[in-house]
XYZ file of C-alpha atoms in Angstrom:
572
model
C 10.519 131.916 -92.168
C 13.681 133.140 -93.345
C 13.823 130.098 -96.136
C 10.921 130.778 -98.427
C 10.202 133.565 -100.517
C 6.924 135.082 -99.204
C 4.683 137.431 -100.871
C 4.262 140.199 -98.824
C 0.635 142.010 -99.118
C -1.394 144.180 -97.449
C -4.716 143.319 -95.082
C -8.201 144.377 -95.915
C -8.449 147.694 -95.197
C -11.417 148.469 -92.188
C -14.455 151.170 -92.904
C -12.706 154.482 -92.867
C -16.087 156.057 -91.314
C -15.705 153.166 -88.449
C -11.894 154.319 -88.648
C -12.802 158.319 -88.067
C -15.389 157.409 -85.194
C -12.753 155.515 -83.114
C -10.106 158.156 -83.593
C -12.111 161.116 -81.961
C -13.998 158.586 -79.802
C -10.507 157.317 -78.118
C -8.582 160.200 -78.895
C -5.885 157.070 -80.846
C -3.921 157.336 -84.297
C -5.305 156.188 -87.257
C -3.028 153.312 -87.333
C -4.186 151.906 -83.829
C -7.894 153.348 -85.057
C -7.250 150.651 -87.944
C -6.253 147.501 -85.785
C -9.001 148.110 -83.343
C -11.881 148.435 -86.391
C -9.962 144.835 -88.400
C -10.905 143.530 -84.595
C -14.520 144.208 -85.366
C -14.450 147.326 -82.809
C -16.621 149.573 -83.982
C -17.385 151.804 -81.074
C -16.211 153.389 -77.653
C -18.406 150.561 -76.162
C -16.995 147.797 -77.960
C -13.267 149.221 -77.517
C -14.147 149.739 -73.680
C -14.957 145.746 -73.730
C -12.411 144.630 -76.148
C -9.505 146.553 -73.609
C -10.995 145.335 -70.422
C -12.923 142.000 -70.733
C -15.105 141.416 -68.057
C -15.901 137.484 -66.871
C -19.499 139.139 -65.722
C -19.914 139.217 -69.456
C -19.688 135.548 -70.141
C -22.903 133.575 -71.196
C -25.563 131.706 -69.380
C -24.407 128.422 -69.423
C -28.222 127.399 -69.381
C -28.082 128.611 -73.146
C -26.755 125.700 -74.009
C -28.993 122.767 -75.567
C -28.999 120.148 -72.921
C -27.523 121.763 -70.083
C -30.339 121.420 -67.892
C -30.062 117.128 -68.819
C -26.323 117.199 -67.964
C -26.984 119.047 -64.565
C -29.849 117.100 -63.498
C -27.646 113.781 -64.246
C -24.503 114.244 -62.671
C -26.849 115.673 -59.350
C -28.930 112.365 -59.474
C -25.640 110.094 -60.029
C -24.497 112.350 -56.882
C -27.543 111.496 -54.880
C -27.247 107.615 -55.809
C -23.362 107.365 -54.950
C -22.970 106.397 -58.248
C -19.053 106.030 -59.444
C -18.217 108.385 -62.687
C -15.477 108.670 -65.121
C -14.345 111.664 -66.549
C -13.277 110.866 -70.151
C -10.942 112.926 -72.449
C -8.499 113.209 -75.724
C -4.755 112.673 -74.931
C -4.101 115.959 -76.229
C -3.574 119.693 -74.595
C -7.466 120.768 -74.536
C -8.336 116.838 -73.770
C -6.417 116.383 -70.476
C -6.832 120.185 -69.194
C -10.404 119.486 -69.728
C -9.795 116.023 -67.351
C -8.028 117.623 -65.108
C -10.785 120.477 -64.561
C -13.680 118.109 -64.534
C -12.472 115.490 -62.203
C -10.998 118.259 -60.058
C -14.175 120.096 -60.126
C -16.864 116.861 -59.495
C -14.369 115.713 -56.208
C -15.463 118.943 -54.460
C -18.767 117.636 -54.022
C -18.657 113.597 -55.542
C -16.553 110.824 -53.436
C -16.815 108.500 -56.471
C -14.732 110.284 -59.570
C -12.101 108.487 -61.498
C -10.303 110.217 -64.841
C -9.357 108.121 -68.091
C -7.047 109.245 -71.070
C -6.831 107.163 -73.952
C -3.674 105.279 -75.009
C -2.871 107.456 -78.512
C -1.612 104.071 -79.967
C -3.442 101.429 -78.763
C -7.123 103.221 -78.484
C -6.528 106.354 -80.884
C -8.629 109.293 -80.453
C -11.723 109.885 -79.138
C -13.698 107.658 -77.020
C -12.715 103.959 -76.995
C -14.604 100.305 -76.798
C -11.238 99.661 -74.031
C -12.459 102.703 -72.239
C -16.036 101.390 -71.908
C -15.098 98.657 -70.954
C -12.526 100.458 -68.017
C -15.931 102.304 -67.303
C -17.765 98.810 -67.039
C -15.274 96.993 -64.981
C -15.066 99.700 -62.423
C -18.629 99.935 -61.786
C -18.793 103.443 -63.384
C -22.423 104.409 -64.926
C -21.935 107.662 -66.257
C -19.657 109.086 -68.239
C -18.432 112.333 -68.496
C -16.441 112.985 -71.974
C -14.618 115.966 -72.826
C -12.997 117.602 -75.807
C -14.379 114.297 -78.572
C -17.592 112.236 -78.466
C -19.544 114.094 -80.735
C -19.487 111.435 -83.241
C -19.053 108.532 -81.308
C -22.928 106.822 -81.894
C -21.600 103.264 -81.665
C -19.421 103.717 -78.926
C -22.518 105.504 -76.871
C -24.514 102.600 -77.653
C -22.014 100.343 -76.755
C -22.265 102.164 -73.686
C -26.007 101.860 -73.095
C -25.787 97.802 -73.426
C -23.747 97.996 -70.101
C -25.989 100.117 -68.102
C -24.041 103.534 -68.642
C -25.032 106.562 -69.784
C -23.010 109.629 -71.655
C -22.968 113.175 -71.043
C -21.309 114.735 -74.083
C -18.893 118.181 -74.028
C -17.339 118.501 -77.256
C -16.762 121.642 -79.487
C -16.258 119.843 -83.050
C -18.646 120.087 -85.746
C -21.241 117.222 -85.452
C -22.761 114.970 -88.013
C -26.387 115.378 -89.388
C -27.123 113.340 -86.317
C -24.953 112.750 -83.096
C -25.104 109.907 -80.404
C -28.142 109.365 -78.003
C -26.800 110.230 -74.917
C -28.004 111.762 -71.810
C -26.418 115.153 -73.043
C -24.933 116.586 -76.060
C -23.450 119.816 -75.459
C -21.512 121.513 -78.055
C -22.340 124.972 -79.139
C -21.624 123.719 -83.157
C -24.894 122.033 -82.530
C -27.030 123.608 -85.376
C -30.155 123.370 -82.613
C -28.020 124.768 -80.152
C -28.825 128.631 -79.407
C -25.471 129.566 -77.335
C -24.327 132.782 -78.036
C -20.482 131.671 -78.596
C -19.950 129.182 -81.029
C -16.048 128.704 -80.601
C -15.658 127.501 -76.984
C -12.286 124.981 -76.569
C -13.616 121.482 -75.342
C -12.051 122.746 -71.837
C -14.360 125.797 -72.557
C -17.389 123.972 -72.805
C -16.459 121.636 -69.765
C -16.166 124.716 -67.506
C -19.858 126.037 -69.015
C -21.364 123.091 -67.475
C -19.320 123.410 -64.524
C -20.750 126.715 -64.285
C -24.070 125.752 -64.514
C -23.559 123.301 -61.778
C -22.068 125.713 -59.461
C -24.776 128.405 -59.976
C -27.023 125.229 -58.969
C -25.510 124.312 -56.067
C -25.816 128.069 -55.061
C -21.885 128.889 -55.214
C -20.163 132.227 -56.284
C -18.338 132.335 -59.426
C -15.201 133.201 -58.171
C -14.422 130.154 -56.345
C -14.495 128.787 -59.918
C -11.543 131.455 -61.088
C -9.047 128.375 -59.917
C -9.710 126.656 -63.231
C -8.742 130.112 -65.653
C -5.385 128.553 -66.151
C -6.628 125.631 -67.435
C -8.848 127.138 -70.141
C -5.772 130.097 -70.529
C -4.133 126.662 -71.874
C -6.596 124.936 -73.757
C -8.042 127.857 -75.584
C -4.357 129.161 -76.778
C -2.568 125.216 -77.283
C -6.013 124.356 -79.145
C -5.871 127.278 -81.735
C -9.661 128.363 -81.328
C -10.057 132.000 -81.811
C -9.339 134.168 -79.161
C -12.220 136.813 -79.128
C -15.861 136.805 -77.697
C -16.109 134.243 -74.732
C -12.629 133.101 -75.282
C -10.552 136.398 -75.092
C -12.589 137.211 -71.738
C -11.477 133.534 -70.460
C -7.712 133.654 -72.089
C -7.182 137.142 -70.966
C -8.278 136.281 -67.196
C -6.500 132.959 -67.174
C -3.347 134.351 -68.380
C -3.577 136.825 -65.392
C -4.063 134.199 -63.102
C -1.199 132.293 -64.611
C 1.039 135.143 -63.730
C -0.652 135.504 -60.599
C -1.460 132.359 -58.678
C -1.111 129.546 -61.233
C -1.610 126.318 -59.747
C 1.152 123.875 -58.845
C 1.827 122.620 -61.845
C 2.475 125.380 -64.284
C 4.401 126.709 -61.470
C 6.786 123.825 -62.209
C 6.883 123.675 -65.828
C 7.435 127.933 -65.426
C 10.287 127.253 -63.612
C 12.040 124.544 -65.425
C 11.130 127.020 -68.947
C 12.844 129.861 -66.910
C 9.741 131.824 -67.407
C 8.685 134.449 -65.023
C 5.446 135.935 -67.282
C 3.347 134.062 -69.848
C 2.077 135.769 -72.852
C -0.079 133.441 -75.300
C 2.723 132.420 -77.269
C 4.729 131.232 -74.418
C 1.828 129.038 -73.116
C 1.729 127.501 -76.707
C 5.407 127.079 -77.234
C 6.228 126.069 -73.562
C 3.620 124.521 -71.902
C 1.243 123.335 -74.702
C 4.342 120.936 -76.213
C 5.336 120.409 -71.934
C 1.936 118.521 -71.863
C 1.559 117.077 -75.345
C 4.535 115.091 -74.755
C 2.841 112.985 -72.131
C 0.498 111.927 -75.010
C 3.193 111.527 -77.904
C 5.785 109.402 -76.579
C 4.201 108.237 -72.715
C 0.627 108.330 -72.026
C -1.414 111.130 -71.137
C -2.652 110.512 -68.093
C 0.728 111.631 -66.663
C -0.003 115.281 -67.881
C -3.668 115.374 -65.961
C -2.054 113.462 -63.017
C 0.836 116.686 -62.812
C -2.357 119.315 -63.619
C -4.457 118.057 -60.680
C -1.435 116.956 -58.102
C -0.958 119.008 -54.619
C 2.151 117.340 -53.092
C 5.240 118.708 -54.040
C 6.957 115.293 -54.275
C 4.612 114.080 -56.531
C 4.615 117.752 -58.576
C 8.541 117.665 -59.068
C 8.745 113.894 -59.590
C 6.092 113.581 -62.729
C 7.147 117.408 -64.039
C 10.737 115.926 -64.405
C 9.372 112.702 -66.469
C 7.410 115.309 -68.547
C 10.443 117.700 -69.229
C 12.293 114.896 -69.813
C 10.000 113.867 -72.410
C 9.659 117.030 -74.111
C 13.576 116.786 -74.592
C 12.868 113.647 -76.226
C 10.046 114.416 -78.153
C 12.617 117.683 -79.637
C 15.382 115.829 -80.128
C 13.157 112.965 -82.320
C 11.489 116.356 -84.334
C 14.511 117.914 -84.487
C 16.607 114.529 -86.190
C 13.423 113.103 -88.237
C 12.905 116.515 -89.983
C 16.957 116.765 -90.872
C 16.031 112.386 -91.779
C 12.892 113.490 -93.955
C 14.606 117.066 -95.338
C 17.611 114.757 -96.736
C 15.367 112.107 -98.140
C 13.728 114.811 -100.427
C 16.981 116.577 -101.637
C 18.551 112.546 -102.014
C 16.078 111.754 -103.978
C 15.578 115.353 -106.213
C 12.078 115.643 -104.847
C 12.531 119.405 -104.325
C 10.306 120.785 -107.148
C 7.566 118.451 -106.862
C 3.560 119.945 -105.804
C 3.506 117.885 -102.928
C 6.067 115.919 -100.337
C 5.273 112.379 -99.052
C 8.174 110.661 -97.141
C 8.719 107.383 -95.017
C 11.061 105.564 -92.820
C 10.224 103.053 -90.668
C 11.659 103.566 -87.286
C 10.237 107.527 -87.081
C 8.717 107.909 -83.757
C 4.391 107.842 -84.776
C 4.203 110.309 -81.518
C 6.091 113.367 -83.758
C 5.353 112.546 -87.546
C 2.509 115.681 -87.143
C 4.696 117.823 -86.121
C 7.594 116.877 -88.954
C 4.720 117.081 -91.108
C 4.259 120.871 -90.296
C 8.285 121.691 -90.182
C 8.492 120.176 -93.587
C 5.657 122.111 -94.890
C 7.594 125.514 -93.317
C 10.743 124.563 -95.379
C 8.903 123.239 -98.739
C 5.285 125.482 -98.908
C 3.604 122.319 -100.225
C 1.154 119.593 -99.024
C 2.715 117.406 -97.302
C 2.638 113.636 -95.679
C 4.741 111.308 -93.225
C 5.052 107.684 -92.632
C 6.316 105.980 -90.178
C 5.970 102.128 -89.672
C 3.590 100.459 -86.592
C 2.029 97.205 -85.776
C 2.541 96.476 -89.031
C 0.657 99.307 -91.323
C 1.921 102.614 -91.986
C 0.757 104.970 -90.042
C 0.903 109.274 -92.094
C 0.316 112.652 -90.518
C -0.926 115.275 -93.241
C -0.077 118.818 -93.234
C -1.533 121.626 -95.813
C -1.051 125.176 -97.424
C -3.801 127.647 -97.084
C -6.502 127.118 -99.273
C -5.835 123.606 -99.947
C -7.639 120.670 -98.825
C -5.819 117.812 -97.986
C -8.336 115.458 -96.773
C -10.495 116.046 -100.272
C -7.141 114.978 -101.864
C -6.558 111.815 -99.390
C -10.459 111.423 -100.356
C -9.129 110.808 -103.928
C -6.369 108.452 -103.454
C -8.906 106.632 -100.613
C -8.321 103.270 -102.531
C -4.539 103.433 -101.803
C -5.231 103.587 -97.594
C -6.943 101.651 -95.078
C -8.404 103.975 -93.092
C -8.348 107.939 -92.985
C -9.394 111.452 -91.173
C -9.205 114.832 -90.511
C -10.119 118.442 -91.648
C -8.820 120.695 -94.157
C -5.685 121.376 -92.990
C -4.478 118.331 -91.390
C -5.348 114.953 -91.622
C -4.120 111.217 -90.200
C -4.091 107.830 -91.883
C -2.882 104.130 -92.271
C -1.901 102.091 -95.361
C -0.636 98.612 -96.074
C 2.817 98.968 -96.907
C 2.947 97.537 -99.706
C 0.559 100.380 -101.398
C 3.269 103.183 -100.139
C 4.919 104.087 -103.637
C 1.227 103.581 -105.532
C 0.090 106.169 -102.983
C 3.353 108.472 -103.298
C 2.665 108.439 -107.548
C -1.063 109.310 -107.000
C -0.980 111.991 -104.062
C 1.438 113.979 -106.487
C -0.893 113.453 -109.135
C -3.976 114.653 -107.591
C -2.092 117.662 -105.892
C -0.510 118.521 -109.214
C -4.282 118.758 -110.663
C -5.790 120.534 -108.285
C -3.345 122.953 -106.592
C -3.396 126.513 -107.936
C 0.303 128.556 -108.018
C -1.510 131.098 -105.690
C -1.640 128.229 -102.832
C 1.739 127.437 -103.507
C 2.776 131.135 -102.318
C 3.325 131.230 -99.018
C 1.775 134.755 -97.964
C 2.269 137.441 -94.917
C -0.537 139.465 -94.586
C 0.732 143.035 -92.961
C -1.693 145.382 -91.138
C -0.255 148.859 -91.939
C 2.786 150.351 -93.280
C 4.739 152.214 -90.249
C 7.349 154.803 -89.751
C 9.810 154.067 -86.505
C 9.342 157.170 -85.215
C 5.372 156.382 -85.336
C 6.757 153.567 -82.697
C 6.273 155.506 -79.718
C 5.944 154.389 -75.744
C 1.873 155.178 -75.988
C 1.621 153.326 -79.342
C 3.264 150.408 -77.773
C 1.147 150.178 -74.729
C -1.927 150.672 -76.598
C -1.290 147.920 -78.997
C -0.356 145.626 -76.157
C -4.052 145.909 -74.468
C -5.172 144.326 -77.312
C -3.923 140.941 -76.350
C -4.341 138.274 -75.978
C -3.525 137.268 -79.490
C -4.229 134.509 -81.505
C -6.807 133.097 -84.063
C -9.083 135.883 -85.113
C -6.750 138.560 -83.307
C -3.311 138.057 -84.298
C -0.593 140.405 -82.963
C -0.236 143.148 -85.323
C 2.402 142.584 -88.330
C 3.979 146.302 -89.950
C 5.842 147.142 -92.742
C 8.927 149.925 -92.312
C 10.415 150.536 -95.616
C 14.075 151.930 -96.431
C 15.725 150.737 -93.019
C 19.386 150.855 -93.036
C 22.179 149.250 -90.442
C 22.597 151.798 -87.661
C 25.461 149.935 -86.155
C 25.996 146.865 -83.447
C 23.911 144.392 -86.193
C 25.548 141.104 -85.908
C 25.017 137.141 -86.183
C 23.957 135.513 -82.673
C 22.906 132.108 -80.837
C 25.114 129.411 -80.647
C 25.279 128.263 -84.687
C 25.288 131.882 -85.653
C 22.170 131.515 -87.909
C 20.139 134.711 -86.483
C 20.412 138.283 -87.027
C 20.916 140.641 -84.195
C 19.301 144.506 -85.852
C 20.357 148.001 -85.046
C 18.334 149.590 -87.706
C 17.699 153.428 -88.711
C 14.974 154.855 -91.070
C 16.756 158.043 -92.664
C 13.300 159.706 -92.960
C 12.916 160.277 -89.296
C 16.199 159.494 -87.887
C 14.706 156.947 -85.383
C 15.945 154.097 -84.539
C 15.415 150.696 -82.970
C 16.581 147.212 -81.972
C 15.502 144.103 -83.710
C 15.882 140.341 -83.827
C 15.634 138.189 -87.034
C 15.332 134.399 -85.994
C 17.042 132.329 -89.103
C 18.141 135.678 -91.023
C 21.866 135.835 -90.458
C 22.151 135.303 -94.226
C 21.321 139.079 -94.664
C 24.294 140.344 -92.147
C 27.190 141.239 -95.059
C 24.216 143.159 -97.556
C 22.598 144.897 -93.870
C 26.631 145.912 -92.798
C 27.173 147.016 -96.074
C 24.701 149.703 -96.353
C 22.279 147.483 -98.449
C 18.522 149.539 -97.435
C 15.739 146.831 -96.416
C 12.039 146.582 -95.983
C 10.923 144.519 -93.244
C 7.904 142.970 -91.684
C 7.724 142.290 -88.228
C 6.080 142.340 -84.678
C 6.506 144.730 -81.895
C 7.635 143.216 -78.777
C 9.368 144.233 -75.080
C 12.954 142.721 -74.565
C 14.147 141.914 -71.093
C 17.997 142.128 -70.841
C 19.379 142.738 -67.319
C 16.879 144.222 -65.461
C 16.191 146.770 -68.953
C 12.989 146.420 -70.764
C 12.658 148.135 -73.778
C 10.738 147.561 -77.385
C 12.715 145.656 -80.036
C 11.528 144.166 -83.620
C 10.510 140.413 -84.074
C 11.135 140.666 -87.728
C 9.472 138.108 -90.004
C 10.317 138.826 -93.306
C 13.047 141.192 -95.033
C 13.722 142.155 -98.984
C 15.716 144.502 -100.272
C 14.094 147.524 -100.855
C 13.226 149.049 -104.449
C 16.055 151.832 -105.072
């Protein structure tokens, strides 16, 4: 974060009445009084349910348009010994949804095989290849997770060889979606479930649910699968309140607990003793992705649903072995792409496109995204395969990139995506036409407000306001994630206390001892890419800083240090 300039301002303030009611009602400070009411908690009820999510609280899974179609299927395919395949996306929420399913359906169903699409040779989504697997295997229902939801000619496809679709998908449909046995996905505007932002792995377990409670089972034989959604819901960026905080905040429990074989492994080889939702993103979310980017993903649901610890440390050491690889090609292609701008004086243009043809497709998303962190602008990368290019798209907040792909359409083959990230192919002979044109329509259409990268701070605090029952307070309120993000502050007038120095191995971050004069309090912090700022913070230089609040392990000692995010020097 350390390399652009960020505009610091301030979140929207909560009702002050709402504020008031929660102090007296939970005897907190204002400033905690303030998170919990920007949570939408408005009430000793709500706060009691926001601090201790119950999983009696989650929804009847017979809410759900269609569930009663899906359940009555896959117990008639039972009955009839008919073979099924459980169908998912390559990525994160795709295979833990697989893995779930498939694990799920062999408690009770001899006749259950799994099927991940090959990301280059199939793309996402439901395939013709994988009908036709289905078709050659004698399966006649199919069982897709985490896409389908606007697959109507594959479904069809489908029906022509005698096999029917149950759908579980959580994007936003089309006016219409495909005519299969079951559609369920809570974005359905007929659909009257309660939660609308389920992960694909979310709305897999609903209907496992719904089975369960029809074959007469308690619920918490199904608490073996919390990992799994702990996983999906935090690697697939849904928001993590409602249904999914209750399911994140168990799942993480039982990943600490009594996680299953698997995450066991990748724990281990992470040196990771406790999860927290950032540590499933950034170490097991990228752990399984790499199946998908670089081999296939049916390695990662193979290593989520294996038993035998032969098989468990054989595929988890092709899988961390990937992940190295998949770093080590982000890690060269963004210094590649990085020099290709500054080569060719690109640095103050509105938008970055870049090519070369032997980047590896499986990590030109995520290049996209580190390029977009060092130059705040839309962004696009091309690699070369099977003879097109093939782009990732990245965007700034508030800008839509796929409207702007929309505009240059008759540059590309093919293209799609959302908002903020999009995917497409192009002859490549149209590459430079499409460069000129991208710029041009970004340059139009991009304000200078999008082009200011922005940290949005919850309240302005005092370290002495930092205390052990603040802390532990705060920390009940993760998970954190989309729609609850971990609390960012703003101390003002810090100065160097002593012991700050540079650290890590290229001595790029900043190791803080910082005091606030007003209070005489002080604290430990760590600045990740900020050891720029060491001579001005030795020197006596006084800084403002934005950051997180956070425990640090160090031998045995556990204490609260800073995760700082931003710093300026403060206004004398």
């Amino acid at each position: 974060m350390g390399k652009l300039n960020f505009k610091w301002v301030k979140s929207e303030q909560p009702n002050k009445a709402i504020v008031a009611e929660l102090e007296n009602s939970l005897g907190v400070e204002n400033s905690l009084a303030k998170l919990l009411a920007q949570r939408h908690v408005s009430s000793f009820e709500e706060a009691r349910s926001f601090f201790r999510p119950e999983l009696d609280s989650l929804h009847d899974p017979f809410l759900m348009q269609d569930m009663d179609k899906a359940v009555e299927r896959i117990f008639a395919a039972n009955q009839n010994h008919e073979h099924i395949l459980v169908y998912g996306d390559y990525d994160v929420d795709g295979t833990t949804s697989v893995a779930m399913m498939s694990d799920y359906l062999r408690g009770f169903h001899t006749h259950i095989e799994s099927y991940i699409p090959d990301r280059y040779k199939e793309g996402y989504g439901i395939s013709f290849a994988g009908i036709d697997y289905a078709h050659e295997n004698g399966c006649t229902l199919i069982i897709a997770l985490d896409c389908g939801i606007k697959s109507m000619d594959k479904v069809n496809y489908a029906k022509e060889r005698g096999i029917d679709f149950i759908i579980c998908d959580h994007h936003r449909p089309s006016k219409t979606w495909p005519n299969a046995v079951a559609v369920l996905d809570p974005k359905r505007p007929d659909c009257a479930y309660p939660f609308k932002e389920l992960s694909g792995c979310g709305v897999g377990f609903k209907l496992i649910q719904a089975l369960h409670e029809r074959r007469n089972r308690a619920f918490d034989e199904l608490e073996v699968y919390l990992d799994l959604l702990c996983v999906s819901i935090g690697s697939d960026l849904v928001p993590i309140n409602g249904e999914n905080r209750v399911l994140c905040f168990h799942g993480l429990e039982r990943l600490n607990t009594n996680p299953r074989p698997a995450f066991k492994a990748m724990m281990a080889a992470a040196n990771k003793r406790h999860m927290n939702i950032t540590d499933v993103v950034f170490t097991i979310g990228p752990r399984i992705n790499a199946a998908g980017r670089l081999d296939h993903g049916q390695l990662a649901v193979h290593l989520l649903t294996a038993t035998e610890e032969v098989e468990i440390e054989d595929l988890n050491a092709t899988i961390n072995e990937l992940n190295a690889t998949r770093k080590s090609f982000d890690q060269s292609i963004t210094i590649e792409a990085l020099n290709q701008i500054t080569t060719l004086k690109e640095e103050d243009r509105k938008s970055t496109v870049v090519f070369q043809e032997n980047w590896h497709k499986g990590v030109i998303g995520i290049v996209a995204s580190r390029l977009t962190e060092n130059y705040y602008r839309p962004t696009v990368v091309f690699t070369q395969s099977n003879g097109v290019l093939a782009g990732s798209a990245r965007s700034v907040k508030g800008f839509d990139v796929y409207n702007a792909l929309s505009a240059c359409a008759d540059k590309l083959e093919q293209f799609g995506g959302h908002m903020y990230a999009a995917g497409m192919t192009m002859a490549p002979e149209n590459y430079d036409a499409f460069k000129t044109k991208f710029e041009e329509v970004v340059s139009a259409t991009i304000t200078e407000e999008q082009l200011t990268p922005v940290i949005a701070f919850d309240e302005e605090l005092l370290l002495s306001e930092i205390t052990d029952k603040f802390y532990r307070i705060m920390k009940q309120m993760a998970p954190f994630g989309p729609d609850n993000m971990a609390p960012v502050f703003l101390s003002k007038n810090l100065v160097n206390a002593g012991r700050t120095k540079l650290v890590g191995a290229d001595k790029i971050h900043l190791k803080l001892h910082l005091l606030d004069p007003e209070t005489n309090s002080t604290i430990d912090g760590i600045a990740f890419g900020f050891g720029n700022w060491e001579e001005d913070i030795c020197s006596g230089c006084p800084v403002d800083i934005l950051y997180h609040i956070e425990e640090n392990e160090w031998q045995g000692n556990v204490s609260k240090q800073l995760r700082v995010l931003d710093i300026k020097a403060s206004e004398v």
